[in-house]
Coordinates of C-alpha atoms and ligand atoms in Angstrom, one line a residue:
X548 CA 119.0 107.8 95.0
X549 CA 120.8 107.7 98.7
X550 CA 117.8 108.4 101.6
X551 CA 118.5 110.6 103.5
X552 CA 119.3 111.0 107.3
X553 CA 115.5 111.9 108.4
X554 CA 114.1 110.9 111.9
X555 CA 110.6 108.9 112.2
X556 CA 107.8 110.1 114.5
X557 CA 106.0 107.5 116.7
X558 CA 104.1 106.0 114.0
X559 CA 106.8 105.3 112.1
X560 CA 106.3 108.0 109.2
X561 CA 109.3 109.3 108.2
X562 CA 109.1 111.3 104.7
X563 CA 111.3 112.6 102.2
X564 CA 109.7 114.5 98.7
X565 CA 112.6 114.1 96.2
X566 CA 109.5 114.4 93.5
X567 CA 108.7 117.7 94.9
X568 CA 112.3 118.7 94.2
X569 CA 111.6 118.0 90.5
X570 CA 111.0 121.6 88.0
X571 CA 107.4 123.2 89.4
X572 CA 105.5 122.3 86.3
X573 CA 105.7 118.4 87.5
X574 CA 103.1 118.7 90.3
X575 CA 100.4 120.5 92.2
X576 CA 99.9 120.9 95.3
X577 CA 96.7 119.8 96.5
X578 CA 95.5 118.3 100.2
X579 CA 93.0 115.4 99.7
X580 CA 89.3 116.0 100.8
X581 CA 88.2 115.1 104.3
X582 CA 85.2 112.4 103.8
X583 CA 82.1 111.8 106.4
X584 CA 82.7 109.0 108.4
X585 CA 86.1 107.0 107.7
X586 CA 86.4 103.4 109.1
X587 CA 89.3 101.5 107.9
X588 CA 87.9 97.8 106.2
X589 CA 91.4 96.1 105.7
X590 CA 95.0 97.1 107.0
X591 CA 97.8 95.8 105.7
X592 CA 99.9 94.8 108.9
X593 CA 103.0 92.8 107.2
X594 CA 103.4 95.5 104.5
X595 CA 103.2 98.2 107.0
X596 CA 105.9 96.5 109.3
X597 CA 108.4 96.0 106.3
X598 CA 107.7 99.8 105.7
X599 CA 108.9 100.5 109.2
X600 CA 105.1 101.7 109.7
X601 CA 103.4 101.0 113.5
X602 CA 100.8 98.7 113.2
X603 CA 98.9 101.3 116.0
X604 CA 97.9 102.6 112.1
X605 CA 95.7 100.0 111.9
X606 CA 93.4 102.1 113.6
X607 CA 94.1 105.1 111.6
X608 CA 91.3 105.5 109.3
X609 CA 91.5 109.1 109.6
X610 CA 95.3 109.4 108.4
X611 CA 94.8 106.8 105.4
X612 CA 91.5 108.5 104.6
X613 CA 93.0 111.9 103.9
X614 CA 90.9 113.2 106.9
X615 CA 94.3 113.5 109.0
X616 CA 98.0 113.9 107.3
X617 CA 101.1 111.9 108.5
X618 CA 103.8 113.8 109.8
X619 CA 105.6 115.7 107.1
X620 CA 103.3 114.7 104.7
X621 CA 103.6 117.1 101.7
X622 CA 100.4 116.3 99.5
X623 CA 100.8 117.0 96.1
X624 CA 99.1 115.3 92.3
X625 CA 101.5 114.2 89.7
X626 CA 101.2 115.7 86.1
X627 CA 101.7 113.3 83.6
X628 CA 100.0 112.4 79.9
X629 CA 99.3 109.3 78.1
X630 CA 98.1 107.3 74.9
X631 CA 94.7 106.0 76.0
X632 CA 93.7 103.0 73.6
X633 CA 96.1 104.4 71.1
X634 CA 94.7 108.7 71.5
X635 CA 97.2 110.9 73.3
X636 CA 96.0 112.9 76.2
X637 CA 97.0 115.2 78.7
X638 CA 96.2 113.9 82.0
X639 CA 97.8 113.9 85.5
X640 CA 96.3 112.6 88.8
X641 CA 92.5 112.9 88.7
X642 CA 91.9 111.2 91.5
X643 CA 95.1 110.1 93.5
X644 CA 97.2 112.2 96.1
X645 CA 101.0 111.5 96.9
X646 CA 101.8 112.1 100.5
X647 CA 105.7 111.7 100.1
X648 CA 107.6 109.1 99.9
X649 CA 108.4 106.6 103.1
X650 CA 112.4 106.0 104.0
X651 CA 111.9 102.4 105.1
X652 CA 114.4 101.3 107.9
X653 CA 116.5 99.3 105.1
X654 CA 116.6 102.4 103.6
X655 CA 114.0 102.0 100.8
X656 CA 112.3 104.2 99.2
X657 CA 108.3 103.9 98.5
X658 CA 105.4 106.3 97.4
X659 CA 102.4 106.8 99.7
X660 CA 99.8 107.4 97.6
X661 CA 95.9 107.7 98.1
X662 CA 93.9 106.8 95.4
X663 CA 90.1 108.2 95.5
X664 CA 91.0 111.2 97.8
X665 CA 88.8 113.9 96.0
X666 CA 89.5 116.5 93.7
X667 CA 92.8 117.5 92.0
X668 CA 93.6 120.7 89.2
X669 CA 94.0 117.2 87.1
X670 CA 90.3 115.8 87.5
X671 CA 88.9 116.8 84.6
X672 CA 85.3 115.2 84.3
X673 CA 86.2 113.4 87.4
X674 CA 84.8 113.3 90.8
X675 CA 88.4 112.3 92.3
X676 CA 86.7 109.7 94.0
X677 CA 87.0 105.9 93.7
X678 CA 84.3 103.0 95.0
X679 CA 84.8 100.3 97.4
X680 CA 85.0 97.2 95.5
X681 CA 87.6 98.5 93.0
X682 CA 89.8 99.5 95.6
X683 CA 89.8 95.8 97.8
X684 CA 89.5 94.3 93.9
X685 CA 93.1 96.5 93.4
X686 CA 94.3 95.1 96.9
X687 CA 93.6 91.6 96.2
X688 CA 95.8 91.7 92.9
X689 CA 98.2 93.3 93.8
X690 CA 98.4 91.3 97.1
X691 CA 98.4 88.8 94.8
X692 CA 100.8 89.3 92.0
X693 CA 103.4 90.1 95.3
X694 CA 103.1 86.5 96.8
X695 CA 103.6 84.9 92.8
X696 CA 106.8 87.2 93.4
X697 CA 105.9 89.6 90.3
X698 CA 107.1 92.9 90.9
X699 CA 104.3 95.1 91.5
X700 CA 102.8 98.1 93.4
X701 CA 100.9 96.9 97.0
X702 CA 98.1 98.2 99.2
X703 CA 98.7 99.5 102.4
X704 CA 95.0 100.1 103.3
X705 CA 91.3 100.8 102.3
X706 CA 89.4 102.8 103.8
X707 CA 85.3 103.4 103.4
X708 CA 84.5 106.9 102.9
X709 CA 80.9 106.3 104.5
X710 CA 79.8 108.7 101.4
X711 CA 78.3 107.9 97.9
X712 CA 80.4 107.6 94.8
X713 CA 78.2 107.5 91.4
X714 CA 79.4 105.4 88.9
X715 CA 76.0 103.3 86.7
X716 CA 75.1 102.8 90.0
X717 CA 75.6 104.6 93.6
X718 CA 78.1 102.9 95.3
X719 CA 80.0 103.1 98.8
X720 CA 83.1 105.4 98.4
X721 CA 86.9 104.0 99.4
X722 CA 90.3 105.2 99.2
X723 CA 93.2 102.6 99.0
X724 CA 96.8 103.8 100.1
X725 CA 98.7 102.7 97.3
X726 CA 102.8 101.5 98.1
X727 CA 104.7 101.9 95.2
X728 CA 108.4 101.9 93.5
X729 CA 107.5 105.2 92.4
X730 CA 104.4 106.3 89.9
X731 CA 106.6 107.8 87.0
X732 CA 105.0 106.1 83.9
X733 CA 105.6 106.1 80.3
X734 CA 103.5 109.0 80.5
X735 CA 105.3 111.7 82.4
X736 CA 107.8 111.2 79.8
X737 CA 105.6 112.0 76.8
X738 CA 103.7 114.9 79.4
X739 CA 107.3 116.4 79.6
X740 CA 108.0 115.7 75.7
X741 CA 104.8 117.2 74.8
X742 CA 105.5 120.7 76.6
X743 CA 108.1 120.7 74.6
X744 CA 111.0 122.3 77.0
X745 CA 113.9 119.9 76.8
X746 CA 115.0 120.8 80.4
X747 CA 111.7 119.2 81.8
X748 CA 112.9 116.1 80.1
X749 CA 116.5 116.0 81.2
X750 CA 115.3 116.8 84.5
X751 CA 112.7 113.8 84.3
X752 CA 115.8 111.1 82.9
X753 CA 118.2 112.1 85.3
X754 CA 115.4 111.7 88.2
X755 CA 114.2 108.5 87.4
X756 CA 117.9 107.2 86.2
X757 CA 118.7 108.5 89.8
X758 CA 115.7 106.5 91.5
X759 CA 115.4 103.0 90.0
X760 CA 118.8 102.6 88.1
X761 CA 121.7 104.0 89.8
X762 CA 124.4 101.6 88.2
X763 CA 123.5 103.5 85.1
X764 CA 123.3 107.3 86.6
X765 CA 126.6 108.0 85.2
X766 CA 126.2 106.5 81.7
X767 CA 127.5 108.7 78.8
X768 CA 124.0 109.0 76.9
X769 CA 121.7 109.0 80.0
X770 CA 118.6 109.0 77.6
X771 CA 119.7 106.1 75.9
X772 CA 120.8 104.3 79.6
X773 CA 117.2 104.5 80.2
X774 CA 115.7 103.5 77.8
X775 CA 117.6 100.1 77.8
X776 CA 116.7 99.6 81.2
X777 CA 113.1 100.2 81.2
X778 CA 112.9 97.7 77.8
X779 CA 114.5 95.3 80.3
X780 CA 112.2 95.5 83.0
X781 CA 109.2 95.5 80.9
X782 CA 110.7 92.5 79.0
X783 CA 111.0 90.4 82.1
X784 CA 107.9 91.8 83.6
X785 CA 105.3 91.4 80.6
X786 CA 106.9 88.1 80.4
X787 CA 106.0 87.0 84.0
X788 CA 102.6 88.0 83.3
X789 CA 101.9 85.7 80.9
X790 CA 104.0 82.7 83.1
X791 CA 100.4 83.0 85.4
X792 CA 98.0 84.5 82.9
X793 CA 97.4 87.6 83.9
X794 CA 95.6 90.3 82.0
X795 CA 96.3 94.0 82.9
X796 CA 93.3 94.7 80.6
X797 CA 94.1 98.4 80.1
X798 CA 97.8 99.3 79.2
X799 CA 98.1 102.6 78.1
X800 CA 101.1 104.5 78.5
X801 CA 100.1 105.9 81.6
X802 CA 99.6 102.7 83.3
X803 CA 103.3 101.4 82.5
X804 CA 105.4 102.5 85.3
X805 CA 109.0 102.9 84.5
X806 CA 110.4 100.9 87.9
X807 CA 109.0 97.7 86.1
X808 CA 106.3 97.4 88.7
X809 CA 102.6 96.3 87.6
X810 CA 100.8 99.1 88.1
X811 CA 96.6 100.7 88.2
X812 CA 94.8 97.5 88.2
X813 CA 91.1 98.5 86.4
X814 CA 89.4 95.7 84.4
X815 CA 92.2 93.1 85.0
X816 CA 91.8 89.5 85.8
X817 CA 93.3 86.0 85.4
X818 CA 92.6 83.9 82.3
X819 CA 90.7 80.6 83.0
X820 CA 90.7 78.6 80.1
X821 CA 93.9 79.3 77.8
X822 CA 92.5 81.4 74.7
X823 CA 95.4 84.3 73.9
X824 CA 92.5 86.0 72.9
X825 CA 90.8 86.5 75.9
X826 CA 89.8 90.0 77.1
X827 CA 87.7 91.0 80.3
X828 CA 87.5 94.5 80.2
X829 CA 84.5 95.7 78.4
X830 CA 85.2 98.8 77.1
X831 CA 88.3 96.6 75.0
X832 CA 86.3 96.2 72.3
X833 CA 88.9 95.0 69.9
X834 CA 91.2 93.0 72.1
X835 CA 93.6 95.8 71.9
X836 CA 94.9 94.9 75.7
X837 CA 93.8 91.0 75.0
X838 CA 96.2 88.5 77.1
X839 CA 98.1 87.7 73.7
X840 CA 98.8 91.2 72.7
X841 CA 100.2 92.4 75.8
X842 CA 103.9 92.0 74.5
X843 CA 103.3 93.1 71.5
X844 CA 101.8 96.3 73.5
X845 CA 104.3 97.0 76.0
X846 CA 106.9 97.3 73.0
X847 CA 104.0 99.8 71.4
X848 CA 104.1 101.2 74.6
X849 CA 107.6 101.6 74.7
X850 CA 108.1 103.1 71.4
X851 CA 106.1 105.9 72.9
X852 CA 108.6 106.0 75.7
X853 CA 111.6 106.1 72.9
X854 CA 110.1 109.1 71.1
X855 CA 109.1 111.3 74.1
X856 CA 113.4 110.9 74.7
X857 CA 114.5 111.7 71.1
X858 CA 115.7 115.4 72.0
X859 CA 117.9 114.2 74.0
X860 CA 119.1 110.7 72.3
X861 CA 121.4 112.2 69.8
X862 CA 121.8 116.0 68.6
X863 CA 121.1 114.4 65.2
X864 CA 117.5 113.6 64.8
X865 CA 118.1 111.1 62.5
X866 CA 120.9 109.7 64.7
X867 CA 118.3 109.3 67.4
X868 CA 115.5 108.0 65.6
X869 CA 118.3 105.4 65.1
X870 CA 119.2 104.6 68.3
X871 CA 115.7 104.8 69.8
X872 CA 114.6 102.2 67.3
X873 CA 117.6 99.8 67.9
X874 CA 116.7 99.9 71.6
X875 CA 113.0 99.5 71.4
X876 CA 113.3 96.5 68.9
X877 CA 115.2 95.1 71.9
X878 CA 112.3 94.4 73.5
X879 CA 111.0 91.2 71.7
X880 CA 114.2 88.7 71.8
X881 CA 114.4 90.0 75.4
X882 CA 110.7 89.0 76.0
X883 CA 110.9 85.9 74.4
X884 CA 114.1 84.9 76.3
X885 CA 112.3 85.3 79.4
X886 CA 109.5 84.2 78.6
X887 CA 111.0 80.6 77.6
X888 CA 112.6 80.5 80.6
X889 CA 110.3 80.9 82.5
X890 CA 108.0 78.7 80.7
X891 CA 110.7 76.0 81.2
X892 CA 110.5 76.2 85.0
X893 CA 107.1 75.5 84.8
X894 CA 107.3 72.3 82.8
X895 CA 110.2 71.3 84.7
X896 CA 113.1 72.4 83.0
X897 CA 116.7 73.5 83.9
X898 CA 118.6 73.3 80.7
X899 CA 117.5 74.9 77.2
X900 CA 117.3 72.8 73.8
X901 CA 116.7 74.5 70.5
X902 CA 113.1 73.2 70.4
X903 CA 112.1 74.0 73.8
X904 CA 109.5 76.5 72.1
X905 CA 108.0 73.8 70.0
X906 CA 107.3 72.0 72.8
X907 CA 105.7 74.9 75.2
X908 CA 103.4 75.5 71.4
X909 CA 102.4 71.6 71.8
X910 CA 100.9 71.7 75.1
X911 CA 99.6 75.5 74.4
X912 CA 97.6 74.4 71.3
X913 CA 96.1 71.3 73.0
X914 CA 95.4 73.7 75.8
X915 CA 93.8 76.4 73.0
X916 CA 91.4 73.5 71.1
X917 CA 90.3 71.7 74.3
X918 CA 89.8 75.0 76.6
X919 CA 91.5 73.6 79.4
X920 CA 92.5 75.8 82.5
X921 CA 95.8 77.5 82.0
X922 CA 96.9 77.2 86.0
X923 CA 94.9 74.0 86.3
X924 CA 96.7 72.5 83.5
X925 CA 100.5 73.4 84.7
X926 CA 100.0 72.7 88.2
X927 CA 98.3 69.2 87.5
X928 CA 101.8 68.4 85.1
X929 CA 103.1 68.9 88.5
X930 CA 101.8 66.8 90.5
X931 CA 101.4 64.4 87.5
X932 CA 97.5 65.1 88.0
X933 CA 96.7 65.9 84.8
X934 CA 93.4 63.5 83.7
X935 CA 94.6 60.9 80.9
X936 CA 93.8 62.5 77.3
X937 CA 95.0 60.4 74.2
X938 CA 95.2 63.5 71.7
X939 CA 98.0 64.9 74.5
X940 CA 99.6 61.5 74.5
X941 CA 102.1 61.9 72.1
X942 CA 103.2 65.4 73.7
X943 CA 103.3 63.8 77.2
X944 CA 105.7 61.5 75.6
X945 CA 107.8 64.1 74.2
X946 CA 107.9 65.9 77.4
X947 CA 108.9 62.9 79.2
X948 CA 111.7 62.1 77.1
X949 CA 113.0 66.3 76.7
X950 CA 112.7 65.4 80.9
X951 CA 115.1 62.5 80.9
X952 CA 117.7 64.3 78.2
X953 CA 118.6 66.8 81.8
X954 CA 121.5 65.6 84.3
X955 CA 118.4 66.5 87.4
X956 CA 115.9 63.8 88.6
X957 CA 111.9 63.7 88.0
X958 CA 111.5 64.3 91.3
X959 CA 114.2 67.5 91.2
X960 CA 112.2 68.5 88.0
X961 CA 108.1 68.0 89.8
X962 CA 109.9 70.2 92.7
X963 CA 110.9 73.2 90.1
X964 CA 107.1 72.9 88.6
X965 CA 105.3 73.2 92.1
X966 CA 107.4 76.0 92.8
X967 CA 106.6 78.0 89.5
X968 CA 103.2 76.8 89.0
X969 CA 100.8 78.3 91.3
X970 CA 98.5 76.2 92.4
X971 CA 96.0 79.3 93.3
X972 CA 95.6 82.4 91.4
X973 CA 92.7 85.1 92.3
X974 CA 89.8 83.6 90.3
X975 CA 87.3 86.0 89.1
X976 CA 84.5 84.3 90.5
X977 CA 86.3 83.8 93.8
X978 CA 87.0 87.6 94.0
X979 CA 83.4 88.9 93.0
X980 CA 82.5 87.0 95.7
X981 CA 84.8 88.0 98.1
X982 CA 84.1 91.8 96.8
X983 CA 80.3 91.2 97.0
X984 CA 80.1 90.3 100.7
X985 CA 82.4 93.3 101.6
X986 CA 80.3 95.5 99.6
X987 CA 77.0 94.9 99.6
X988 CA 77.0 93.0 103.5
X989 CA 79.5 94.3 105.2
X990 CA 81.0 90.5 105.6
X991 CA 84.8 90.6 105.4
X992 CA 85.4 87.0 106.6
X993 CA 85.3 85.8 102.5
X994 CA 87.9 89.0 102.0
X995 CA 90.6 87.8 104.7
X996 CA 89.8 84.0 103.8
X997 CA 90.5 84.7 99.8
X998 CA 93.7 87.4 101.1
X999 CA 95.1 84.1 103.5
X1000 CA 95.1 81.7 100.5
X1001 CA 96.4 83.9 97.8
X1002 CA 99.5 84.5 100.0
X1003 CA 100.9 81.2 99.6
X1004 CA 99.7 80.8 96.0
X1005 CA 102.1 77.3 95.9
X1006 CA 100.5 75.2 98.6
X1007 CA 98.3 72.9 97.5
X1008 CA 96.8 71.9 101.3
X1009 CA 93.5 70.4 100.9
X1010 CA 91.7 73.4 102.7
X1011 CA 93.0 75.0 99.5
X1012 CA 90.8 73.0 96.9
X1013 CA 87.9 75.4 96.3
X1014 CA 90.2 78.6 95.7
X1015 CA 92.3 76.0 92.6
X1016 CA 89.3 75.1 91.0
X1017 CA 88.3 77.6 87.6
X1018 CA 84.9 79.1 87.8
X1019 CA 81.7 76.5 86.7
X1020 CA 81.3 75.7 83.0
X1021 CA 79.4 78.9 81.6
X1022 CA 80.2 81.3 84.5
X1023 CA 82.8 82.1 82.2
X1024 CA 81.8 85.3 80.8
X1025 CA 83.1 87.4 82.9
X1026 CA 83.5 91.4 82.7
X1027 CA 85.4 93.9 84.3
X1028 CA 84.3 97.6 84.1
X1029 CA 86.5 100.3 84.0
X1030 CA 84.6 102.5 85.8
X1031 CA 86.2 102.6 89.0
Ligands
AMP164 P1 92.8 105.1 84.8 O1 91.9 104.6 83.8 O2 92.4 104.8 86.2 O3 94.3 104.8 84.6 O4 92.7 106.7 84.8 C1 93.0 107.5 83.6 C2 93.0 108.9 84.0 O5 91.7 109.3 84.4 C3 93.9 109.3 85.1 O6 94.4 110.6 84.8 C4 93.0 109.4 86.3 O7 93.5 110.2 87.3 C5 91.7 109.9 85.7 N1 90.5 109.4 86.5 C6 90.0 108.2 86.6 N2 89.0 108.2 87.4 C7 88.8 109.4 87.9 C8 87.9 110.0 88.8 N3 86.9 109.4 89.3 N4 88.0 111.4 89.0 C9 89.0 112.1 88.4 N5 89.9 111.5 87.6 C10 89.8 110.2 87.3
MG165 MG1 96.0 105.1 85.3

C-alpha cells in the first residue's frame, strides 16, 4: 500500500484511514472516553522520533489519554472474531480505539491504537478499561521483544487515568498507545468468514495482501498468496520465540496478527528454567498455550486462518480444502528450518550438518533433567562460563568437535553466540518489581532502570549482573492473570 501525499501538523501527526475505507460492517465508529485526571507515566521518545512524532507529546497526556484527539484522528473499534482456547466467538475491540494510522517520514505505515479507552458497541461484559500495571507490563515486552530484534507491536505511551479500574481488586486505570504493523488478526478473517458474505472476505484478502505483502498483490489466487505468506511469517516468528523463550501464554486466533508481529501481551513471560511445559498464565489450565505447544498452535491457529479463506481458494470445495491443507501443513518444515537455524547461531554455528538437531536435543535434555536457566545456559556457552558438569561432558565434547568441523574460528564462532544469546531477558521477578513500585508507590526509577537494560539485551557490562541472573530458587512459581 503506497502512503499517500498528506501533510503533518506541528506535532507531527499526520493520518491516513485506509481501514476505514474497508466495507462498513468492518468498524464502528466510536470516540474514546475522556478520564479524570490524565498524567502521562512513560513516553516513548525514540519510538515517537522514528514515527516522525514531536517529542513536545511527551507532555500530551491528554491526546494519548483519549481526553484530546490528534489532528485527523478518525476514531473507530475494529470488528473481528476469534477461537478463544479452542471456542469460537464473535468479538471486536472491547476495549481498544484506532485513531488512524501514522505516515511515518520514510513513508511507513503504523496503527495508533489506545488500549483501555472506555467503551466500544464491541465491549460486551467489559468495562473498556484496562489497569496500570498491565499496560507498563505490555510496554516492557514489547519494548523488549523489539531490542532482541523480534518483530513485534511497540508502546508509544501510558498514560494513568487517575480513575479506578475493578478487576479482583481496585486498581489505578491506564491506557497504553499501542504502535502497530496493523491489528488484522486471524480473527477478522474468520469474523468476515462467519458473516458469511464472500465480498467481506475478498475485500479483507485484497486489503491485507495490499498492506503487508505487496510483492504478492498481483498473484493469480490472492487467497492462496496469503495464506502462504502469513504461514511464513508465523513460521519464522513462533520460531524466534522459542530462540529466547518466550511464552505468549494466550494464543487464540485473535491474538495472531497477520503482519507476523507479536501481538496483545496478557499472561506472557519468559521461561526461567528450560521445562517445554512451562505455562504462566493461570487460567491455562491444560498447557494449551504451554512454551512447547506454541508451534504446534500457531499451525492450529492457522488452519483457522485457511478455512475462513476456503470460498475463495478454489470454486471447488474440495479443490480448496486441498490447497488450504497443502499450505497450512507448510508450516512445520518451515518452523523447524528456522528454528534450527537459529538454534545454530546460538551455539555458534554457521554451517548445517545432518545431526545439528541431535545435538540442540543433547544440551536441551540436560537442560530439561537438571532445570537449568534457558538464557543463563546459552549465554554462559558463550562466554565459555558455563560451571563444569561431568554428565554434560560428553556433549561439551561433541560440540567442541561439530565447532572445529566449520572453516570460522572459536573466537568468530563465541562472537555469533553473544550476539544471539541475550544475555538479559525481562525476568518475571525483575518486572513485578519494576511494575510494583510504579503501581503501588508511584516510583518509576525501577521502570526506566529495567526499560535502560532490556534495550541492549546483548551487553553483558557488569552493572548488568542483577537483571541476568533467574529469579531465587523457589520464587519460581510465578503467575500471570489474564485479567487485564
Ligand atoms: P484479550 O484477552 O485481551 O485478547 O481480549 C479478548 C476480547 O475481550 C477482545 O475482544 C477484547 O476487546 C475484550 N476485552 C478484554 N478486556 C476487556 C475490557 N476490560 N472491556 C471490554 N472488552 C474487553
Ligand atoms: Mg486480544
Amino acid at each position: 500500500m503506497t502512503a499517500p501525499s498528506l501533510t503533518s501538523d506541528s506535532l507531527g501527526w499526520r493520518f491516513d484511514h485506509s481501514y476505514a475505507r474497508l466495507p462498513a460492517p468492518f468498524f464502528r465508529q466510536v470516540a474514546p472516553t475522556p478520564v479524570r485526571e490524565p498524567r502521562m507515566v512513560i513516553f516513548n521518545g525514540p519510538l515517537a522520533s522514528h514515527l516522525g512524532l514531536d517529542a513536545a507529546l511527551a507532555d500530551r497526556a491528554d491526546l494519548f489519554s483519549g481526553n484530546a484527539l490528534p489532528t485527523n484522528a478518525e476514531p473507530l473499534a475494529q470488528a473481528y472474531a476469534g477461537h478463544q482456547y479452542a471456542h469460537f466467538t464473535m468479538l471486536g475491540d472491547g476495549r481498544a480505539i484506532l485513531l488512524g494510522e501514522q505516515i511515518t517520514p520514510q513513508g511507513l505505515r503504523f496503527d495508533v491504537q489506545l488500549k483501555g479507552p472506555g467503551l466500544t458497541p464491541f465491549s460486551r461484559r467489559g468495562d473498556g478499561r484496562a489497569a496500570l500495571g498491565p499496560m507498563l507490563r505490555e510496554y516492557i515486552i514489547s519494548e523488549a521483544m523489539h531490542a532482541l530484534g523480534i518483530p513485534t507491536t511497540r508502546s508509544l505511551a501510558v498514560v494513568a487515568t487517575g480513575e479506578t479500574v475493578y478487576r479482583q481488586e481496585p486498581l489505578p486505570g491506564a491506557v497504553l498507545t499501542r504502535i502497530a504493523a496493523s491489528h488484522i488478526r486471524v480473527g477478522t478473517f474468520e469474523w468476515a468468514a462467519a458473516r458469511g458474505e464472500v465480498e467481506l472476505l475478498r475485500a479483507l484478502t485484497d486489503y491485507t495482501l495490499g498492506r503487508h505483502f505487496a510483492e504478492r498483490a498481483s498473484a493469480d489466487n490472492p487467497a492462496l498468496a496469503l495464506l502462504e505468506a502469513v504461514v511464513e511469517r508465523q513460521a519464522s516468528l513462533i520460531a524466534q520465540w522459542m530462540h529466547v523463550g518466550f511464552i505468549h501464554g494466550v494464543m487464540n486466533t485473535d491474538n495472531m496478527a497477520l503482519s507476523g508481529e507479536t501481538i496483545d501481551y496478557g499472561p506472557c513471560a519468559f521461561m526461567d528454567a528450560y521445562d517445554p511445559e512451562t505455562v504462566f498464565s493461570s487460567i491455562d489450565q491444560h498447557g494449551r498455550y504451554a512454551y512447547g505447544q506454541q508451534a504446534h498452535i500457531a499451525q492450529w491457529n492457522l488452519a483457522r486462518f485457511a478455512e475462513a479463506l476456503l470460498p475463495l481458494l478454489d470454486a471447488d470445495e474440495e479443490r480448496s480444502i486441498e490447497v488450504a491443507n497443502e499450505a497450512v501443513r507448510a508450516f512445520q518444515p518451515q518452523f523447524q528450518e528456522h528454528w534450527l537455524a537459529g538454534m545454530r547461531s546460538k551455539l555458534g554455528l554457521f554451517n548445517a550438518e545432518p545431526e545439528d538437531t541431535d545435538l540442540m536435543q543433547g544440551l536441551l535434555e540436560w537442560m530439561r533433567a537438571t532445570s537449568a536457566d534457558y538464557t543463563l545456559t546459552f549465554r554462559r556457552l558463550s562466554t565459555e562460563a558455563l560451571p563444569a558438569d561431568p554428565e554434560l561432558q560428553p556433549w561439551q565434547q561433541q560440540w567442541t568437535a561439530r565447532r572445529g568441523r566449520q572453516p570460522q574460528t572459536l573466537a568468530e564462532s563465541a562472537a555469533l553466540m553473544r550476539r544471539s544469546n541475550p544475555a538479559v531477558i525481562p525476568r518475571n521477578h525483575q518486572v513485578e518489581a519494576a511494575l510494583q513500585a510504579a503501581s503501588e508507590r508511584a516510583d518509576l526509577a525501577p521502570l526506566h532502570r529495567l526499560l535502560e537494560v532490556l534495550a541492549r539485551p546483548f551487553d553483558d557490562s557488569p552493572a548488568h549482573l542483577d537483571y541476568a541472573q533467574p529469579p531465587a530458587p523457589g520464587g519460581c512459581s510465578y503467575r500471570t492473570f489474564c485479567g487485564t
